PDB file of C-alpha atoms and ligand atoms in Angstrom:
ATOM      1  CA  MET L  72      15.675  -3.446 -30.210  1.00 72.00           C
ATOM      2  CA  TRP L  73      18.440  -2.094 -27.996  1.00 82.00           C
ATOM      3  CA  SER L  74      21.549  -1.864 -30.187  1.00 84.00           C
ATOM      4  CA  PHE L  75      22.928  -2.603 -33.609  1.00 89.00           C
ATOM      5  CA  GLN L  76      26.187  -2.378 -35.513  1.00 91.00           C
ATOM      6  CA  ALA L  77      26.125   0.213 -38.300  1.00 88.00           C
ATOM      7  CA  ILE L  78      28.153  -0.624 -41.380  1.00 87.00           C
ATOM      8  CA  GLY L  79      28.130   1.169 -44.739  1.00 83.00           C
ATOM      9  CA  HIS L  80      28.007   4.418 -42.760  1.00 89.00           C
ATOM     10  CA  GLY L  81      30.261   6.237 -45.203  1.00 89.00           C
ATOM     11  CA  ILE L  82      33.047   6.983 -42.706  1.00 94.00           C
ATOM     12  CA  SER L  83      36.279   5.598 -44.105  1.00 95.00           C
ATOM     13  CA  SER L  84      38.080   2.782 -42.333  1.00 95.00           C
ATOM     14  CA  SER L  85      41.322   4.732 -42.365  1.00 96.00           C
ATOM     15  CA  PHE L  86      39.661   7.646 -40.604  1.00 97.00           C
ATOM     16  CA  LEU L  87      38.145   5.358 -37.963  1.00 97.00           C
ATOM     17  CA  ASP L  88      41.598   3.848 -37.364  1.00 97.00           C
ATOM     18  CA  LYS L  89      42.945   7.360 -37.014  1.00 97.00           C
ATOM     19  CA  ILE L  90      40.528   8.262 -34.209  1.00 97.00           C
ATOM     20  CA  ILE L  91      41.464   5.164 -32.227  1.00 97.00           C
ATOM     21  CA  GLN L  92      45.118   5.956 -32.905  1.00 97.00           C
ATOM     22  CA  VAL L  93      44.985   9.561 -31.648  1.00 98.00           C
ATOM     23  CA  ALA L  94      43.040   8.407 -28.577  1.00 98.00           C
ATOM     24  CA  ARG L  95      45.703   5.809 -27.883  1.00 97.00           C
ATOM     25  CA  GLU L  96      48.478   8.375 -28.338  1.00 97.00           C
ATOM     26  CA  PHE L  97      46.750  10.724 -25.924  1.00 97.00           C
ATOM     27  CA  PHE L  98      46.327   8.101 -23.180  1.00 96.00           C
ATOM     28  CA  GLU L  99      49.838   6.706 -23.580  1.00 95.00           C
ATOM     29  CA  GLN L 100      51.391  10.037 -22.669  1.00 95.00           C
ATOM     30  CA  PRO L 101      52.808  10.714 -19.200  1.00 94.00           C
ATOM     31  CA  MET L 102      50.342  11.743 -16.534  1.00 91.00           C
ATOM     32  CA  GLU L 103      51.853  15.203 -16.455  1.00 94.00           C
ATOM     33  CA  GLU L 104      50.782  15.869 -20.044  1.00 95.00           C
ATOM     34  CA  LYS L 105      47.276  14.407 -19.588  1.00 94.00           C
ATOM     35  CA  ASN L 106      46.727  16.326 -16.379  1.00 92.00           C
ATOM     36  CA  LYS L 107      46.889  19.590 -18.330  1.00 93.00           C
ATOM     37  CA  TYR L 108      43.320  18.735 -19.290  1.00 94.00           C
ATOM     38  CA  SER L 109      42.145  17.449 -15.901  1.00 91.00           C
ATOM     39  CA  LYS L 110      38.671  18.082 -14.764  1.00 83.00           C
ATOM     40  CA  THR L 111      37.927  19.348 -11.308  1.00 75.00           C
ATOM     41  CA  VAL L 112      35.641  17.394  -9.003  1.00 68.00           C
ATOM     42  CA  VAL L 113      32.550  19.284 -10.104  1.00 70.00           C
ATOM     43  CA  GLU L 114      33.176  19.459 -13.819  1.00 75.00           C
ATOM     44  CA  PHE L 115      31.971  16.959 -16.359  1.00 80.00           C
ATOM     45  CA  GLU L 116      34.481  17.894 -18.957  1.00 91.00           C
ATOM     46  CA  GLY L 117      38.120  17.042 -19.184  1.00 93.00           C
ATOM     47  CA  TYR L 118      40.495  14.221 -18.371  1.00 93.00           C
ATOM     48  CA  GLY L 119      40.119  11.896 -15.381  1.00 86.00           C
ATOM     49  CA  ALA L 120      37.857   9.399 -13.675  1.00 77.00           C
ATOM     50  CA  ASP L 121      34.203  10.042 -12.945  1.00 73.00           C
ATOM     51  CA  PRO L 122      33.603  11.294  -9.420  1.00 66.00           C
ATOM     52  CA  VAL L 123      32.529   8.740  -6.832  1.00 65.00           C
ATOM     53  CA  PRO L 124      30.113  10.633  -4.599  1.00 61.00           C
ATOM     54  CA  GLU L 125      29.821   8.218  -1.714  1.00 65.00           C
ATOM     55  CA  GLU L 126      32.204   5.949   0.104  1.00 65.00           C
ATOM     56  CA  GLY L 127      32.128   2.286  -0.805  1.00 64.00           C
ATOM     57  CA  GLN L 128      31.095   2.773  -4.412  1.00 67.00           C
ATOM     58  CA  SER L 129      32.933   0.987  -7.153  1.00 69.00           C
ATOM     59  CA  LEU L 130      35.686   2.650  -9.083  1.00 75.00           C
ATOM     60  CA  ASP L 131      36.161   1.774 -12.736  1.00 78.00           C
ATOM     61  CA  TRP L 132      39.421   0.402 -14.088  1.00 80.00           C
ATOM     62  CA  SER L 133      39.597   2.986 -16.809  1.00 83.00           C
ATOM     63  CA  ASP L 134      40.756   6.384 -17.833  1.00 89.00           C
ATOM     64  CA  ARG L 135      38.530   8.966 -19.540  1.00 93.00           C
ATOM     65  CA  LEU L 136      38.516  12.128 -21.530  1.00 96.00           C
ATOM     66  CA  PHE L 137      35.082  13.709 -21.773  1.00 96.00           C
ATOM     67  CA  LEU L 138      34.364  16.634 -24.122  1.00 97.00           C
ATOM     68  CA  ASP L 139      31.341  18.561 -25.376  1.00 97.00           C
ATOM     69  CA  VAL L 140      31.746  18.674 -29.146  1.00 98.00           C
ATOM     70  CA  ASP L 141      28.520  20.007 -30.677  1.00 98.00           C
ATOM     71  CA  PRO L 142      26.967  22.606 -31.009  1.00 98.00           C
ATOM     72  CA  LYS L 143      30.338  24.188 -31.685  1.00 97.00           C
ATOM     73  CA  ASP L 144      29.827  27.077 -29.263  1.00 97.00           C
ATOM     74  CA  LEU L 145      29.911  24.504 -26.431  1.00 96.00           C
ATOM     75  CA  GLN L 146      33.436  23.371 -27.257  1.00 96.00           C
ATOM     76  CA  LYS L 147      35.807  24.316 -24.428  1.00 95.00           C
ATOM     77  CA  PHE L 148      39.268  24.138 -25.847  1.00 95.00           C
ATOM     78  CA  GLN L 149      41.007  24.267 -22.495  1.00 94.00           C
ATOM     79  CA  PHE L 150      40.037  20.587 -22.224  1.00 96.00           C
ATOM     80  CA  TRP L 151      40.926  19.593 -25.799  1.00 97.00           C
ATOM     81  CA  PRO L 152      44.399  17.987 -26.004  1.00 97.00           C
ATOM     82  CA  GLU L 153      47.042  19.723 -28.084  1.00 96.00           C
ATOM     83  CA  SER L 154      49.108  16.587 -28.109  1.00 95.00           C
ATOM     84  CA  PRO L 155      49.011  14.522 -30.279  1.00 97.00           C
ATOM     85  CA  ALA L 156      49.092  17.508 -32.602  1.00 97.00           C
ATOM     86  CA  CYS L 157      46.222  16.378 -34.827  1.00 97.00           C
ATOM     87  CA  PHE L 158      43.869  15.553 -31.939  1.00 98.00           C
ATOM     88  CA  ARG L 159      41.594  18.582 -32.261  1.00 98.00           C
ATOM     89  CA  GLU L 160      41.347  18.412 -36.009  1.00 98.00           C
ATOM     90  CA  VAL L 161      40.532  14.691 -35.961  1.00 98.00           C
ATOM     91  CA  LEU L 162      37.883  15.160 -33.276  1.00 98.00           C
ATOM     92  CA  LYS L 163      36.266  18.027 -35.188  1.00 98.00           C
ATOM     93  CA  GLU L 164      36.066  15.892 -38.279  1.00 98.00           C
ATOM     94  CA  TYR L 165      34.691  12.918 -36.340  1.00 98.00           C
ATOM     95  CA  THR L 166      32.074  15.214 -34.809  1.00 98.00           C
ATOM     96  CA  GLU L 167      30.873  16.294 -38.259  1.00 97.00           C
ATOM     97  CA  LYS L 168      30.759  12.681 -39.448  1.00 97.00           C
ATOM     98  CA  THR L 169      28.912  11.559 -36.330  1.00 97.00           C
ATOM     99  CA  LYS L 170      26.343  14.321 -36.869  1.00 97.00           C
ATOM    100  CA  MET L 171      25.661  12.971 -40.316  1.00 96.00           C
ATOM    101  CA  LEU L 172      25.451   9.456 -38.927  1.00 96.00           C
ATOM    102  CA  THR L 173      22.946  10.465 -36.243  1.00 97.00           C
ATOM    103  CA  GLU L 174      20.770  12.138 -38.840  1.00 96.00           C
ATOM    104  CA  LEU L 175      20.729   9.014 -40.999  1.00 95.00           C
ATOM    105  CA  THR L 176      20.221   6.752 -38.006  1.00 96.00           C
ATOM    106  CA  SER L 177      17.398   8.831 -36.554  1.00 98.00           C
ATOM    107  CA  LYS L 178      15.563   8.805 -39.874  1.00 97.00           C
ATOM    108  CA  ALA L 179      16.077   5.082 -40.424  1.00 96.00           C
ATOM    109  CA  MET L 180      14.873   4.226 -36.921  1.00 97.00           C
ATOM    110  CA  ALA L 181      11.770   6.410 -37.340  1.00 98.00           C
ATOM    111  CA  LYS L 182      10.930   4.810 -40.679  1.00 98.00           C
ATOM    112  CA  SER L 183      11.388   1.337 -39.174  1.00 97.00           C
ATOM    113  CA  LEU L 184       8.530   2.187 -36.792  1.00 97.00           C
ATOM    114  CA  ASN L 185       6.343   3.674 -39.555  1.00 97.00           C
ATOM    115  CA  LEU L 186       6.757   7.165 -38.139  1.00 98.00           C
ATOM    116  CA  ASP L 187       7.512  10.410 -39.955  1.00 98.00           C
ATOM    117  CA  GLU L 188      11.223  10.192 -40.692  1.00 98.00           C
ATOM    118  CA  ASN L 189      11.941  13.516 -38.999  1.00 98.00           C
ATOM    119  CA  CYS L 190      10.112  12.846 -35.754  1.00 98.00           C
ATOM    120  CA  PHE L 191      13.154  11.865 -33.682  1.00 98.00           C
ATOM    121  CA  LEU L 192      15.232  14.692 -35.147  1.00 98.00           C
ATOM    122  CA  ASN L 193      12.452  17.104 -34.192  1.00 98.00           C
ATOM    123  CA  GLN L 194      12.391  15.815 -30.623  1.00 98.00           C
ATOM    124  CA  PHE L 195      16.165  16.167 -30.294  1.00 98.00           C
ATOM    125  CA  GLY L 196      15.887  19.727 -31.598  1.00 98.00           C
ATOM    126  CA  GLU L 197      18.003  22.147 -33.630  1.00 97.00           C
ATOM    127  CA  ARG L 198      20.628  22.367 -30.916  1.00 98.00           C
ATOM    128  CA  SER L 199      20.877  18.667 -30.123  1.00 98.00           C
ATOM    129  CA  ILE L 200      24.064  17.832 -28.247  1.00 98.00           C
ATOM    130  CA  LEU L 201      27.012  15.583 -29.017  1.00 98.00           C
ATOM    131  CA  GLN L 202      29.526  14.700 -26.325  1.00 98.00           C
ATOM    132  CA  ALA L 203      32.610  12.554 -26.847  1.00 98.00           C
ATOM    133  CA  ARG L 204      33.931  10.183 -24.235  1.00 97.00           C
ATOM    134  CA  PHE L 205      37.285   8.569 -24.910  1.00 97.00           C
ATOM    135  CA  ASN L 206      37.764   5.518 -22.699  1.00 96.00           C
ATOM    136  CA  TYR L 207      41.049   3.745 -22.087  1.00 95.00           C
ATOM    137  CA  TYR L 208      41.021   0.408 -20.291  1.00 94.00           C
ATOM    138  CA  SER L 209      44.556  -0.562 -19.376  1.00 87.00           C
ATOM    139  CA  LYS L 210      45.589  -4.162 -18.748  1.00 85.00           C
ATOM    140  CA  CYS L 211      44.526  -5.361 -15.341  1.00 81.00           C
ATOM    141  CA  GLN L 212      46.257  -8.072 -13.286  1.00 81.00           C
ATOM    142  CA  ARG L 213      43.037  -9.185 -11.611  1.00 82.00           C
ATOM    143  CA  PRO L 214      40.192  -8.881 -14.124  1.00 81.00           C
ATOM    144  CA  ASP L 215      38.161 -11.157 -11.856  1.00 81.00           C
ATOM    145  CA  LEU L 216      38.125  -8.444  -9.196  1.00 80.00           C
ATOM    146  CA  ILE L 217      37.383  -5.238 -11.036  1.00 82.00           C
ATOM    147  CA  LEU L 218      35.296  -4.053 -13.976  1.00 86.00           C
ATOM    148  CA  GLY L 219      36.537  -1.676 -16.639  1.00 86.00           C
ATOM    149  CA  LEU L 220      33.233   0.177 -16.411  1.00 90.00           C
ATOM    150  CA  LYS L 221      30.397  -0.537 -14.006  1.00 91.00           C
ATOM    151  CA  PRO L 222      26.955  -1.633 -15.229  1.00 93.00           C
ATOM    152  CA  HIS L 223      24.858   1.315 -16.414  1.00 95.00           C
ATOM    153  CA  ALA L 224      22.414   2.434 -19.059  1.00 97.00           C
ATOM    154  CA  ASP L 225      23.229   5.626 -20.967  1.00 97.00           C
ATOM    155  CA  GLY L 226      21.353   8.842 -20.230  1.00 98.00           C
ATOM    156  CA  SER L 227      21.697   9.955 -23.827  1.00 98.00           C
ATOM    157  CA  GLY L 228      19.178   9.682 -26.588  1.00 98.00           C
ATOM    158  CA  TYR L 229      21.492   7.134 -28.081  1.00 98.00           C
ATOM    159  CA  THR L 230      25.227   6.529 -28.213  1.00 98.00           C
ATOM    160  CA  SER L 231      27.561   5.518 -31.013  1.00 97.00           C
ATOM    161  CA  ILE L 232      30.618   3.513 -29.991  1.00 97.00           C
ATOM    162  CA  LEU L 233      33.843   2.757 -31.766  1.00 97.00           C
ATOM    163  CA  GLN L 234      35.881   0.004 -30.091  1.00 95.00           C
ATOM    164  CA  ASP L 235      39.146  -1.732 -30.859  1.00 94.00           C
ATOM    165  CA  GLU L 236      38.870  -4.815 -28.618  1.00 94.00           C
ATOM    166  CA  VAL L 237      36.134  -6.932 -27.093  1.00 94.00           C
ATOM    167  CA  GLY L 238      35.127  -6.159 -23.524  1.00 94.00           C
ATOM    168  CA  LEU L 239      31.753  -4.467 -23.825  1.00 97.00           C
ATOM    169  CA  GLN L 240      28.842  -6.575 -22.616  1.00 96.00           C
ATOM    170  CA  VAL L 241      25.126  -5.954 -22.809  1.00 96.00           C
ATOM    171  CA  PHE L 242      22.627  -7.440 -20.356  1.00 95.00           C
ATOM    172  CA  ASN L 243      19.630  -9.082 -21.979  1.00 92.00           C
ATOM    173  CA  GLU L 244      17.312 -11.879 -20.876  1.00 91.00           C
ATOM    174  CA  ASP L 245      19.186 -12.559 -17.641  1.00 94.00           C
ATOM    175  CA  LYS L 246      22.602 -12.856 -19.244  1.00 96.00           C
ATOM    176  CA  TRP L 247      25.601 -10.766 -20.188  1.00 96.00           C
ATOM    177  CA  HIS L 248      26.345 -10.894 -23.912  1.00 95.00           C
ATOM    178  CA  THR L 249      29.722  -9.848 -25.274  1.00 96.00           C
ATOM    179  CA  VAL L 250      29.419  -7.425 -28.175  1.00 95.00           C
ATOM    180  CA  PRO L 251      31.517  -8.846 -31.012  1.00 94.00           C
ATOM    181  CA  ILE L 252      34.065  -6.758 -32.868  1.00 93.00           C
ATOM    182  CA  VAL L 253      32.901  -6.072 -36.400  1.00 94.00           C
ATOM    183  CA  PRO L 254      35.837  -4.245 -38.005  1.00 92.00           C
ATOM    184  CA  HIS L 255      34.997  -0.593 -38.692  1.00 93.00           C
ATOM    185  CA  ALA L 256      31.385  -0.952 -37.648  1.00 95.00           C
ATOM    186  CA  ILE L 257      29.959   1.699 -35.373  1.00 96.00           C
ATOM    187  CA  LEU L 258      27.876   0.286 -32.576  1.00 96.00           C
ATOM    188  CA  ILE L 259      24.681   2.212 -31.870  1.00 97.00           C
ATOM    189  CA  VAL L 260      23.311   1.706 -28.356  1.00 97.00           C
ATOM    190  CA  MET L 261      19.957   3.114 -27.268  1.00 98.00           C
ATOM    191  CA  GLY L 262      19.992   5.437 -24.280  1.00 98.00           C
ATOM    192  CA  ASP L 263      17.182   6.072 -21.806  1.00 98.00           C
ATOM    193  CA  GLN L 264      15.816   9.011 -23.815  1.00 98.00           C
ATOM    194  CA  MET L 265      15.120   6.855 -26.879  1.00 98.00           C
ATOM    195  CA  GLU L 266      13.290   4.431 -24.616  1.00 98.00           C
ATOM    196  CA  ILE L 267      11.135   7.372 -23.478  1.00 98.00           C
ATOM    197  CA  ILE L 268      10.631   8.768 -26.982  1.00 98.00           C
ATOM    198  CA  THR L 269       9.667   5.366 -28.435  1.00 98.00           C
ATOM    199  CA  ASN L 270       7.362   4.693 -25.470  1.00 98.00           C
ATOM    200  CA  GLY L 271       9.412   1.642 -24.533  1.00 97.00           C
ATOM    201  CA  VAL L 272       9.485   0.072 -28.007  1.00 96.00           C
ATOM    202  CA  PHE L 273      13.267   0.512 -28.090  1.00 97.00           C
ATOM    203  CA  LYS L 274      15.037  -0.402 -24.865  1.00 96.00           C
ATOM    204  CA  SER L 275      18.029   1.235 -23.256  1.00 97.00           C
ATOM    205  CA  PRO L 276      20.221  -1.723 -22.311  1.00 97.00           C
ATOM    206  CA  VAL L 277      22.341  -2.052 -19.196  1.00 97.00           C
ATOM    207  CA  HIS L 278      25.930  -2.554 -20.303  1.00 97.00           C
ATOM    208  CA  ARG L 279      29.376  -2.845 -18.716  1.00 96.00           C
ATOM    209  CA  VAL L 280      32.992  -3.306 -19.735  1.00 96.00           C
ATOM    210  CA  LEU L 281      35.162  -6.157 -18.458  1.00 93.00           C
ATOM    211  CA  SER L 282      38.824  -5.598 -17.709  1.00 88.00           C
ATOM    212  CA  ASN L 283      41.389  -7.741 -19.426  1.00 87.00           C
ATOM    213  CA  SER L 284      44.777  -9.054 -18.285  1.00 86.00           C
ATOM    214  CA  GLU L 285      46.217  -9.455 -21.764  1.00 89.00           C
ATOM    215  CA  ARG L 286      45.188  -6.507 -23.852  1.00 91.00           C
ATOM    216  CA  ASP L 287      44.316  -2.896 -23.293  1.00 92.00           C
ATOM    217  CA  ARG L 288      41.285  -1.397 -24.998  1.00 95.00           C
ATOM    218  CA  ILE L 289      40.188   1.950 -26.448  1.00 96.00           C
ATOM    219  CA  SER L 290      36.631   3.030 -27.095  1.00 97.00           C
ATOM    220  CA  VAL L 291      35.183   6.302 -28.301  1.00 98.00           C
ATOM    221  CA  ALA L 292      31.582   6.884 -27.284  1.00 98.00           C
ATOM    222  CA  MET L 293      29.594   9.744 -28.814  1.00 98.00           C
ATOM    223  CA  PHE L 294      26.516  10.614 -26.772  1.00 98.00           C
ATOM    224  CA  TYR L 295      23.691  12.140 -28.784  1.00 98.00           C
ATOM    225  CA  THR L 296      21.264  13.998 -26.533  1.00 98.00           C
ATOM    226  CA  PRO L 297      18.281  16.340 -26.997  1.00 98.00           C
ATOM    227  CA  GLU L 298      18.948  20.060 -26.758  1.00 98.00           C
ATOM    228  CA  LYS L 299      19.094  21.733 -23.336  1.00 97.00           C
ATOM    229  CA  GLY L 300      15.731  22.663 -21.868  1.00 97.00           C
ATOM    230  CA  LYS L 301      13.772  20.880 -24.584  1.00 97.00           C
ATOM    231  CA  GLU L 302      10.873  18.717 -23.535  1.00 98.00           C
ATOM    232  CA  ILE L 303      10.789  15.203 -24.969  1.00 98.00           C
ATOM    233  CA  GLY L 304       8.212  12.470 -24.573  1.00 98.00           C
ATOM    234  CA  PRO L 305       6.639   9.420 -26.169  1.00 98.00           C
ATOM    235  CA  GLU L 306       5.796   9.808 -29.873  1.00 98.00           C
ATOM    236  CA  GLU L 307       2.018   9.945 -30.262  1.00 97.00           C
ATOM    237  CA  GLY L 308       2.250   7.356 -33.063  1.00 97.00           C
ATOM    238  CA  LEU L 309       3.546   4.831 -30.525  1.00 97.00           C
ATOM    239  CA  VAL L 310       0.792   5.345 -27.989  1.00 97.00           C
ATOM    240  CA  ASP L 311      -2.578   3.627 -28.289  1.00 94.00           C
ATOM    241  CA  GLY L 312      -5.106   1.577 -26.314  1.00 91.00           C
ATOM    242  CA  GLU L 313      -2.847  -1.434 -26.242  1.00 91.00           C
ATOM    243  CA  ARG L 314       0.265   0.528 -25.454  1.00 93.00           C
ATOM    244  CA  PRO L 315      -0.604   3.367 -23.100  1.00 97.00           C
ATOM    245  CA  LYS L 316       1.877   6.113 -22.401  1.00 97.00           C
ATOM    246  CA  LEU L 317       4.632   4.575 -20.268  1.00 98.00           C
ATOM    247  CA  PHE L 318       6.577   7.793 -19.776  1.00 98.00           C
ATOM    248  CA  LYS L 319       5.816  11.404 -19.071  1.00 98.00           C
ATOM    249  CA  LYS L 320       7.393  14.401 -20.745  1.00 98.00           C
ATOM    250  CA  VAL L 321      10.831  15.237 -19.391  1.00 98.00           C
ATOM    251  CA  LYS L 322      13.521  17.796 -20.050  1.00 97.00           C
ATOM    252  CA  ASP L 323      17.232  17.766 -19.279  1.00 97.00           C
ATOM    253  CA  TYR L 324      16.908  14.096 -18.405  1.00 98.00           C
ATOM    254  CA  ALA L 325      20.665  13.611 -18.822  1.00 96.00           C
ATOM    255  CA  ASP L 326      21.248  15.787 -15.734  1.00 94.00           C
ATOM    256  CA  ILE L 327      18.885  13.650 -13.641  1.00 95.00           C
ATOM    257  CA  HIS L 328      20.492  10.508 -14.996  1.00 96.00           C
ATOM    258  CA  TRP L 329      23.969  11.679 -14.007  1.00 91.00           C
ATOM    259  CA  GLY L 330      23.144  11.783 -10.298  1.00 89.00           C
ATOM    260  CA  TYR L 331      21.920   8.197 -10.410  1.00 92.00           C
ATOM    261  CA  TYR L 332      24.695   6.973 -12.708  1.00 90.00           C
ATOM    262  CA  GLN L 333      27.399   8.034 -10.326  1.00 84.00           C
ATOM    263  CA  ARG L 334      25.804   5.920  -7.629  1.00 85.00           C
ATOM    264  CA  GLY L 335      25.538   2.924  -9.928  1.00 88.00           C
ATOM    265  CA  MET L 336      21.754   3.268 -10.216  1.00 92.00           C
ATOM    266  CA  ARG L 337      19.274   3.515 -13.075  1.00 96.00           C
ATOM    267  CA  ALA L 338      17.250   6.693 -13.543  1.00 97.00           C
ATOM    268  CA  LEU L 339      14.552   5.667 -15.998  1.00 97.00           C
ATOM    269  CA  HIS L 340      11.899   5.197 -13.296  1.00 97.00           C
ATOM    270  CA  THR L 341      11.984   8.975 -12.705  1.00 97.00           C
ATOM    271  CA  ALA L 342      10.391   9.396 -16.145  1.00 98.00           C
ATOM    272  CA  GLU L 343       7.649   6.818 -15.716  1.00 97.00           C
ATOM    273  CA  ALA L 344       4.110   8.057 -16.272  1.00 95.00           C
TER     274      ALA L 344
HETATM  275  O1  LIG A  72      33.856   1.263 -23.672  1.00 96.87           O
HETATM  276  C1  LIG A  72      32.785   0.955 -24.175  1.00 96.87           C
HETATM  277  O2  LIG A  72      32.692   0.171 -25.130  1.00 96.87           O
HETATM  278  C2  LIG A  72      31.495   1.483 -23.642  1.00 96.87           C
HETATM  279  C3  LIG A  72      31.622   2.788 -22.974  1.00 96.87           C
HETATM  280  C4  LIG A  72      30.336   3.212 -22.359  1.00 96.87           C
HETATM  281  O3  LIG A  72      29.429   2.442 -22.164  1.00 96.87           O
HETATM  282  C5  LIG A  72      30.148   4.616 -21.985  1.00 96.87           C
HETATM  283  O4  LIG A  72      31.132   5.388 -22.077  1.00 96.87           O
HETATM  284  O5  LIG A  72      29.009   4.955 -21.586  1.00 96.87           O
HETATM  285 FE1  LIG A  73      27.542   3.449 -21.735  1.00 96.87          FE
END
């Protein structure tokens, strides 16, 4: 399993529409307003494109706002938009709802593998991290020439994605598959750290976003990642004679992943046993 669409998650449709709406309002503002929240070259957080460390690497046809949202003491309000006026309040509420969703999802995934329902939550730790990435893909005259977002696998534990248009594709069995829009479903995509924790039973899929000449697109990705400095590794219940340990213990894997991601490369091999 690499991804699924969560429905019946208890987050109201009107609230999900509201998040997409405030994201859209933020991105539709003049550059001058958005640049108040710009990140510098070295920072992760804030408004603007990801850095491209080396010449000749592909740029994405998209606009981003990246924010640490949980634990609360990691929130840096200098990067949180004040316009639209309800932005901060809506994001705080979505953070709380996403936390509840990750708890439910982690338990359900553990039970599906006949593991103790708290085992994934324990690996992620008390201070597990949530980061929000708002993506805006504007219309593009030449969608044949440029991608909205380059192929990558997430460095998170797993990621929940809200999307308002098709465009996201997942690579599986030698083909790109377009993820359908299920209204008000939240797409859960495994990241590399769940592949490590499940000893390869769950896979972290390579995915990308196409650009589109007719419609723009908003997505809100929430990256759920183990706490800083905490070691994670394959669950003992998923290791046996037939399935030896495929990965070693790692910590702060997301930082390692980032260096590779920027160069359009996968990082999972760095965790192989
Ligand atoms: O825009 C999307 O649907 C996916 C975004 C994504 O893959 C990411 O931000 O890592
Ligand atoms: Fe992604």
